[in-house]
XYZ file of C-alpha atoms in Angstrom:
371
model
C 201.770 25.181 -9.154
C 204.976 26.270 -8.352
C 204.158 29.125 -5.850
C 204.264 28.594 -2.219
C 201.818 30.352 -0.199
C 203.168 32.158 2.858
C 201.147 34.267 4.988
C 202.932 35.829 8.009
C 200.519 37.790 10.543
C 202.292 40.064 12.899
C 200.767 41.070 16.375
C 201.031 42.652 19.392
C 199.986 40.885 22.032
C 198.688 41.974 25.694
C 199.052 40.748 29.118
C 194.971 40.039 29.053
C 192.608 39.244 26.700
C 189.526 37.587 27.453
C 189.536 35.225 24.613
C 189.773 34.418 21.295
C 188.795 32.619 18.437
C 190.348 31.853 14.904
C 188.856 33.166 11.646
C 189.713 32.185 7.778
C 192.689 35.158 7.661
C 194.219 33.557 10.775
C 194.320 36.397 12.940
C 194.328 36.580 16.633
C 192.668 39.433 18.861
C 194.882 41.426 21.110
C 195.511 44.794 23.210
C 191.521 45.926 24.851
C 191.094 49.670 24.212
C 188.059 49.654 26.070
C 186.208 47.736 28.790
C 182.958 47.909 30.902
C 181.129 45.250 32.631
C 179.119 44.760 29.666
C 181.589 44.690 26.829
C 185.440 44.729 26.240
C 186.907 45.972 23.286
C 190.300 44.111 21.350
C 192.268 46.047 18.767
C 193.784 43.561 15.749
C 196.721 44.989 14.182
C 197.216 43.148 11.375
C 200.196 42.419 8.760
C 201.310 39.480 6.178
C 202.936 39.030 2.982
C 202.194 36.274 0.477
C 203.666 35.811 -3.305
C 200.212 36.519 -4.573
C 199.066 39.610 -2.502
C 202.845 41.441 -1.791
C 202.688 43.331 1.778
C 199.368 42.878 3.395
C 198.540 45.266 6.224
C 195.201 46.509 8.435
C 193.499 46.240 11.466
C 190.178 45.697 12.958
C 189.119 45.001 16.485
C 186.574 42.218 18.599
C 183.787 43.418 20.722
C 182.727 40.917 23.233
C 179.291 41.361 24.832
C 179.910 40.576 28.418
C 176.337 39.808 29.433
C 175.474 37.726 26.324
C 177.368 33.882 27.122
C 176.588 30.513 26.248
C 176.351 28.962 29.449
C 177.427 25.270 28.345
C 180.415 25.692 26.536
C 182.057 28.910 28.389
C 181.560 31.226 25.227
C 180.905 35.090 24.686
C 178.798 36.527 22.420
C 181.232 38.807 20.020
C 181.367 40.898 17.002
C 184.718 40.396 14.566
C 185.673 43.215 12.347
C 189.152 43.699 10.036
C 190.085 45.332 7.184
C 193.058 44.651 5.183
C 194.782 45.768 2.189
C 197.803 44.589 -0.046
C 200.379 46.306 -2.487
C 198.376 44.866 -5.063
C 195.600 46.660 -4.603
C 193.418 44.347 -2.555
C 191.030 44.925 -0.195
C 188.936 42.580 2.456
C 186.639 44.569 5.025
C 184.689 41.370 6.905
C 182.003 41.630 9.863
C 181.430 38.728 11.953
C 178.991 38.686 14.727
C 178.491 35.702 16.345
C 175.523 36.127 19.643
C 174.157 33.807 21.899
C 170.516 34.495 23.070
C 168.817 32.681 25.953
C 172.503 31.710 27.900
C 173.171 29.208 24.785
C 169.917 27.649 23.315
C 170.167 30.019 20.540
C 173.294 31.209 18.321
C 173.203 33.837 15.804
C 176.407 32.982 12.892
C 176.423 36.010 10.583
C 179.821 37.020 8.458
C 179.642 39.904 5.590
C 182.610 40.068 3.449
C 183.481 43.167 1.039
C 187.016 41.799 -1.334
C 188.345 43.254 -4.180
C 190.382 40.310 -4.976
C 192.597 39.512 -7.773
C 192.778 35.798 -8.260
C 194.226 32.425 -9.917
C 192.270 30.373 -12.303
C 193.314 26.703 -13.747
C 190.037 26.263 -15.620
C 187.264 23.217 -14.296
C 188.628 19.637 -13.347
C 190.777 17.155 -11.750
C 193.216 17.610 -14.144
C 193.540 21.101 -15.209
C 197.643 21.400 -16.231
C 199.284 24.172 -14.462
C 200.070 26.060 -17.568
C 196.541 26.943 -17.725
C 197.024 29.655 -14.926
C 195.253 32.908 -15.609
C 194.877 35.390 -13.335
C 190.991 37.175 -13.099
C 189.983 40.689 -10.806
C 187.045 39.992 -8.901
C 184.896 41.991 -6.309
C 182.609 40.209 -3.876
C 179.360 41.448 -1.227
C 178.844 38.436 0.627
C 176.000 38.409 3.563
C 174.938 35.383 5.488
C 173.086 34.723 8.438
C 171.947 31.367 10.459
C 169.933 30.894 13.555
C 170.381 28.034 15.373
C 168.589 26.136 18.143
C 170.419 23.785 20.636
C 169.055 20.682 21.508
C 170.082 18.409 23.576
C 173.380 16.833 24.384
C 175.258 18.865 22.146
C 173.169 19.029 18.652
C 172.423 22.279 17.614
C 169.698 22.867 14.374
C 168.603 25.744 12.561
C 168.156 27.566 8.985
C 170.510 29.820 6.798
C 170.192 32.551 4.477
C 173.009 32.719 2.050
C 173.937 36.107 -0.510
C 176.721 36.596 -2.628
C 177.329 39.060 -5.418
C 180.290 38.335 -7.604
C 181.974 40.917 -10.077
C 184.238 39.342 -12.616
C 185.262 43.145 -13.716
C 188.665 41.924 -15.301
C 190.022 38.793 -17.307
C 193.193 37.545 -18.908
C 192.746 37.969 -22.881
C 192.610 35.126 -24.339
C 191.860 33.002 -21.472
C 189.729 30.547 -20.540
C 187.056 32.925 -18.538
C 187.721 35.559 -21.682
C 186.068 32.910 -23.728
C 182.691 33.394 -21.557
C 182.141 29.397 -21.463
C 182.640 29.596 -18.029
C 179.860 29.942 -15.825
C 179.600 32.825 -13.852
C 182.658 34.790 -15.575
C 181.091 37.796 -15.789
C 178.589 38.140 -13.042
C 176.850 35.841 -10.099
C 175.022 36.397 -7.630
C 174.327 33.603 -5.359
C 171.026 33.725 -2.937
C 169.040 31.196 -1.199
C 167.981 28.945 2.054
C 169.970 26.629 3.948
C 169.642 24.011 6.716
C 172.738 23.135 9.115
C 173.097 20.383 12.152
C 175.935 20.261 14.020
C 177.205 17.659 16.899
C 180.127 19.230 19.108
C 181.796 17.613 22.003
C 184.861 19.504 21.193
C 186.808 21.135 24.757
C 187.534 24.231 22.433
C 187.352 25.030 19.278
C 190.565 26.288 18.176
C 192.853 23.564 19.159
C 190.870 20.287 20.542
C 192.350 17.871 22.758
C 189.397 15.552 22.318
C 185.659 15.098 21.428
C 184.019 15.162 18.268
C 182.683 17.722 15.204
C 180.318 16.552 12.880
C 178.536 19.395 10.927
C 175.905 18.588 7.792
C 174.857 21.532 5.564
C 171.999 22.243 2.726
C 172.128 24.722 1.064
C 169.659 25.825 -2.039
C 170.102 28.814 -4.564
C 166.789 29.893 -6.459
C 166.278 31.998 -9.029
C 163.249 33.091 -7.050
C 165.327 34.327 -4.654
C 167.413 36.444 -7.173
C 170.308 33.846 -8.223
C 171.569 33.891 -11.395
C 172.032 30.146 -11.536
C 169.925 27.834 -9.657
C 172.205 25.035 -7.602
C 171.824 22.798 -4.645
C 175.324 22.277 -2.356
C 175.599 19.578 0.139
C 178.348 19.783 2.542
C 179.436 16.974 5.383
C 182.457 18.117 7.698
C 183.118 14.798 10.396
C 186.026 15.600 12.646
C 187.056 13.531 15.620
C 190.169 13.870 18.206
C 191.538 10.540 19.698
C 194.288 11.264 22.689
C 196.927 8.601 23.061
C 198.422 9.412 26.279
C 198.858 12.098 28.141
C 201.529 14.490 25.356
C 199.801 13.055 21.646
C 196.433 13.076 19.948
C 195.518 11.487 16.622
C 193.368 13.944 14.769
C 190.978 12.616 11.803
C 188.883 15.010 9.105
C 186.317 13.840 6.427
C 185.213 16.839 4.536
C 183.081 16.417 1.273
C 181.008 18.766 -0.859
C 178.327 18.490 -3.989
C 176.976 20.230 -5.750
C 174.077 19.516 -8.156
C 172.473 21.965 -11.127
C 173.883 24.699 -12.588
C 176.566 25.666 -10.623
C 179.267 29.200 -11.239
C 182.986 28.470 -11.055
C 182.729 30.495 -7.738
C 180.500 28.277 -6.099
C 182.004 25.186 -7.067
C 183.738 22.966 -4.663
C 187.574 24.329 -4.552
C 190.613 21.854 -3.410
C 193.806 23.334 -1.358
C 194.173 25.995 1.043
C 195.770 26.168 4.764
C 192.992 24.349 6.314
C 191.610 21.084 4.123
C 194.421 20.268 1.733
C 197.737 21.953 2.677
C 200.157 21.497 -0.007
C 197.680 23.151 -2.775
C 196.924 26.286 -4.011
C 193.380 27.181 -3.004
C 191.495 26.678 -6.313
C 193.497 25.073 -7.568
C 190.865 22.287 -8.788
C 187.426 23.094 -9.005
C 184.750 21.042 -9.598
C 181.005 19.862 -8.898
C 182.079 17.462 -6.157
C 184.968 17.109 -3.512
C 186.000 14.960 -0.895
C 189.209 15.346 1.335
C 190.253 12.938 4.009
C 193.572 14.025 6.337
C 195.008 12.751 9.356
C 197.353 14.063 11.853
C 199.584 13.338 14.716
C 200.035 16.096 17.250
C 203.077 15.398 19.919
C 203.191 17.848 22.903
C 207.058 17.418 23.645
C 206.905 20.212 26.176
C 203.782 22.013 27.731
C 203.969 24.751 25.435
C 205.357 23.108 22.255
C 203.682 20.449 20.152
C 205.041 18.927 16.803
C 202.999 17.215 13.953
C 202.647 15.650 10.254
C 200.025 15.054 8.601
C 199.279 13.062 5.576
C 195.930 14.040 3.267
C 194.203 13.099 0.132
C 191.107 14.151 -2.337
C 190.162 14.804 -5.559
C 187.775 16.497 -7.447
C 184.817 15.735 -10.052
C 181.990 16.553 -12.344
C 180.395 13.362 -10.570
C 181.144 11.496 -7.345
C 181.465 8.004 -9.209
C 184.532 9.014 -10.930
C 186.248 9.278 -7.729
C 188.279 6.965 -6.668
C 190.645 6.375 -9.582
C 194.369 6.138 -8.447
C 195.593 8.297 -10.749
C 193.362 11.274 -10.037
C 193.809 11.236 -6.418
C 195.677 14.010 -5.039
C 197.887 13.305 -1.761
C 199.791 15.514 0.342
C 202.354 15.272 3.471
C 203.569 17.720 5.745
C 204.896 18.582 9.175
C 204.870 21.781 11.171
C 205.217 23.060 15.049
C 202.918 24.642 17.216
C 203.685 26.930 20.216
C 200.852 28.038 22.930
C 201.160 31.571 23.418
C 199.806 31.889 26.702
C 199.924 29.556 29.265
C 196.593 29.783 30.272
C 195.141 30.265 27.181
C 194.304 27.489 24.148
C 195.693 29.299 22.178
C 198.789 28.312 19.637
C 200.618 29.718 16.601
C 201.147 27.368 13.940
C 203.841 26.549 10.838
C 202.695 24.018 8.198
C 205.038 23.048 5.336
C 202.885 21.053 2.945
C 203.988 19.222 -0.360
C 201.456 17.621 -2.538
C 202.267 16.111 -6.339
C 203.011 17.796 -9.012
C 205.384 20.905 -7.983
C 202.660 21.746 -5.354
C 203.874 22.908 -1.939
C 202.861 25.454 0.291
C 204.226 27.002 4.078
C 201.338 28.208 5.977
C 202.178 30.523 9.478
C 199.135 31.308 11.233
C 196.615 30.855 14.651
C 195.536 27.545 15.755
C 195.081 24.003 14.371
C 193.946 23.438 10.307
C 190.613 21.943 11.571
């Protein structure tokens, strides 16, 4: 894959915002509109470009509920909402409420996502060759809700109900999701039950200086429920956040996915992106199981300015004992900068340059640490 992916996000920042948190589109809140002593309001003026979507450009805005706050970790309850469209005729509208009830021991996670979305598509494997590349329309209603409990010393528990509705409504000729071997290249709609546990010691979630993540998910898809398929995904995310000294930090990420049953090409466990595998298209190999494993070293030369690389690998496959095999493994190394935007605030803007095997290399420009 010879195409880098840049994404650029423009915005106008205030003197004061109460706080802010990072989001898949990388996008910072900014500029209150509106403020009482039970909410404030943050407009989100929004622009990008990248070689797949042209000129990106929208807004959206952050209401945070004043009176709802977890009391142990020193977050608001808020509600996220953007939209965004590109010269290519894509659209993203996304809704992200995210409340804390009873000062913390209960957290309501819920994220809707409308996208009109062309796409890439390399077919089903470690080892799809690039020029398999087809490009596929898609539109997507995605709901999903979890209520958590918090127990003690940091765990949190609770359950998960998952939808999404995808609309394969174009397709190359010829191609490999023309053919219709694929599953899920016309229509599939994903619905079911989940579990998650979480362990966070983290001092903040957007860029930690130390503690620990480590998150487990189940989740199951049932034709009972109104799937088209009927799958089972298992997902394991272990982070942890060493110091050394006072100015550098040793960050470590395990991140592994499977899936088991009969699982869509949408739903199947994708390598690359800006946040597990920089260096690799998103998608870019898809499969039934997925591990990644990346390290970095952050080095805070001055209070405001911190340099890193970062060195990664992972692979994808139908089953997790074919992992393993030198050949298949994908690496990637990288280095970027990071500069704190406020000095008061955790809050940093961040340039990756990532370069896997293969022709694969991608810059990523965004908010905040890749995990």
């Amino acid at each position: 894959m010879k195409q880098y992916n840049l994404i650029i996000v423009f915005v106008a920042f205030s003197l004061s915002i109460f706080g802010q948190r990072r989001d898949e589109n990388n996008v910072i809140k900014t500029d209150t509109i509106s403020s009482s002593k039970n909410y404030q309001l943050i407009a989100i003026p929004i622009a990008f470009y990248t070689p797949e979507t042209e000129f990106g450009f929208g807004g959206g805005g952050q209401l945070f509920l004043l009176n709802e706050k977890n009391r142990y970790k020193n977050r608001l309850s808020n509600i996220l909402f953007s939209g965004i469209y590109t010269l290519n005729e894509q659209l993203m509208i996304e809704i992200t409420p995210q409340i804390y009830l009873g000062s913390g021991d209960y957290f309501i996670d819920a994220h809707y996502l409308l996208e009109v979305y062309p796409n890439l598509f390399w077919g089903i494997g470690n080892n799809t060759p690039d020029e398999n590349e087809e490009v596929y329309n898609q539109t997507t209603h995605a709901f999903n809700i979890a209520f958590l409990k918090r127990l003690p010393s940091n765990l949190n528990f609770g359950f998960q109900f998952n939808f999404k509705n995808h609309e394969v409504t174009e397709v190359q000729e010829n191609g490999i999701l023309a053919s219709g071997d694929v599953l899920g290249s016309r229509r599939t709609v994903i619905a079911g039950l989940g579990a998650v546990f979480n362990y966070d010691t983290r001092d903040n979630t957007g860029s930690p200086n130390k503690g620990f993540y480590y998150q487990a998910k189940a989740q199951f898809s049932s034709e009972l429920m109104g799937s088209t398929q009927g799958f089972n995904k298992f997902i394991l995310d272990l982070r942890e956040y060493l110091p050394i000294g006072k100015r550098s930090l040793l960050a470590f990420q395990l991140y592994s996915e499977n899936n088991f049953g009969d699982v869509p090409f949408q739903a199947l466990a994708s390598y690359g992106g800006g946040n597990r595998a920089r260096g690799y298209f998103f998608g870019r190999f898809r499969d039934k199981n997925m591990y990644v494993s990346q390290v970095e070293y952050r080095w805070r030369f001055k209070p405001r300015w911190t340099l890193n690389t970062f060195a990664l690998a992972g692979e994808v496959a139908e089953r997790p004992e074919d992992f393993f095999s030198i050949k298949n493994i994908k690496p990637s190394f990288g280095l970027g900068a990071r500069f704190k935007i406020f000095k008061d605030k955790d809050t940093w803007l961040r340039f990756d340059y990532g370069s896997g095997i293969d022709g694969n290399s991608g810059i990523y420009f965004g908010i905040n640490e890749a995990f």
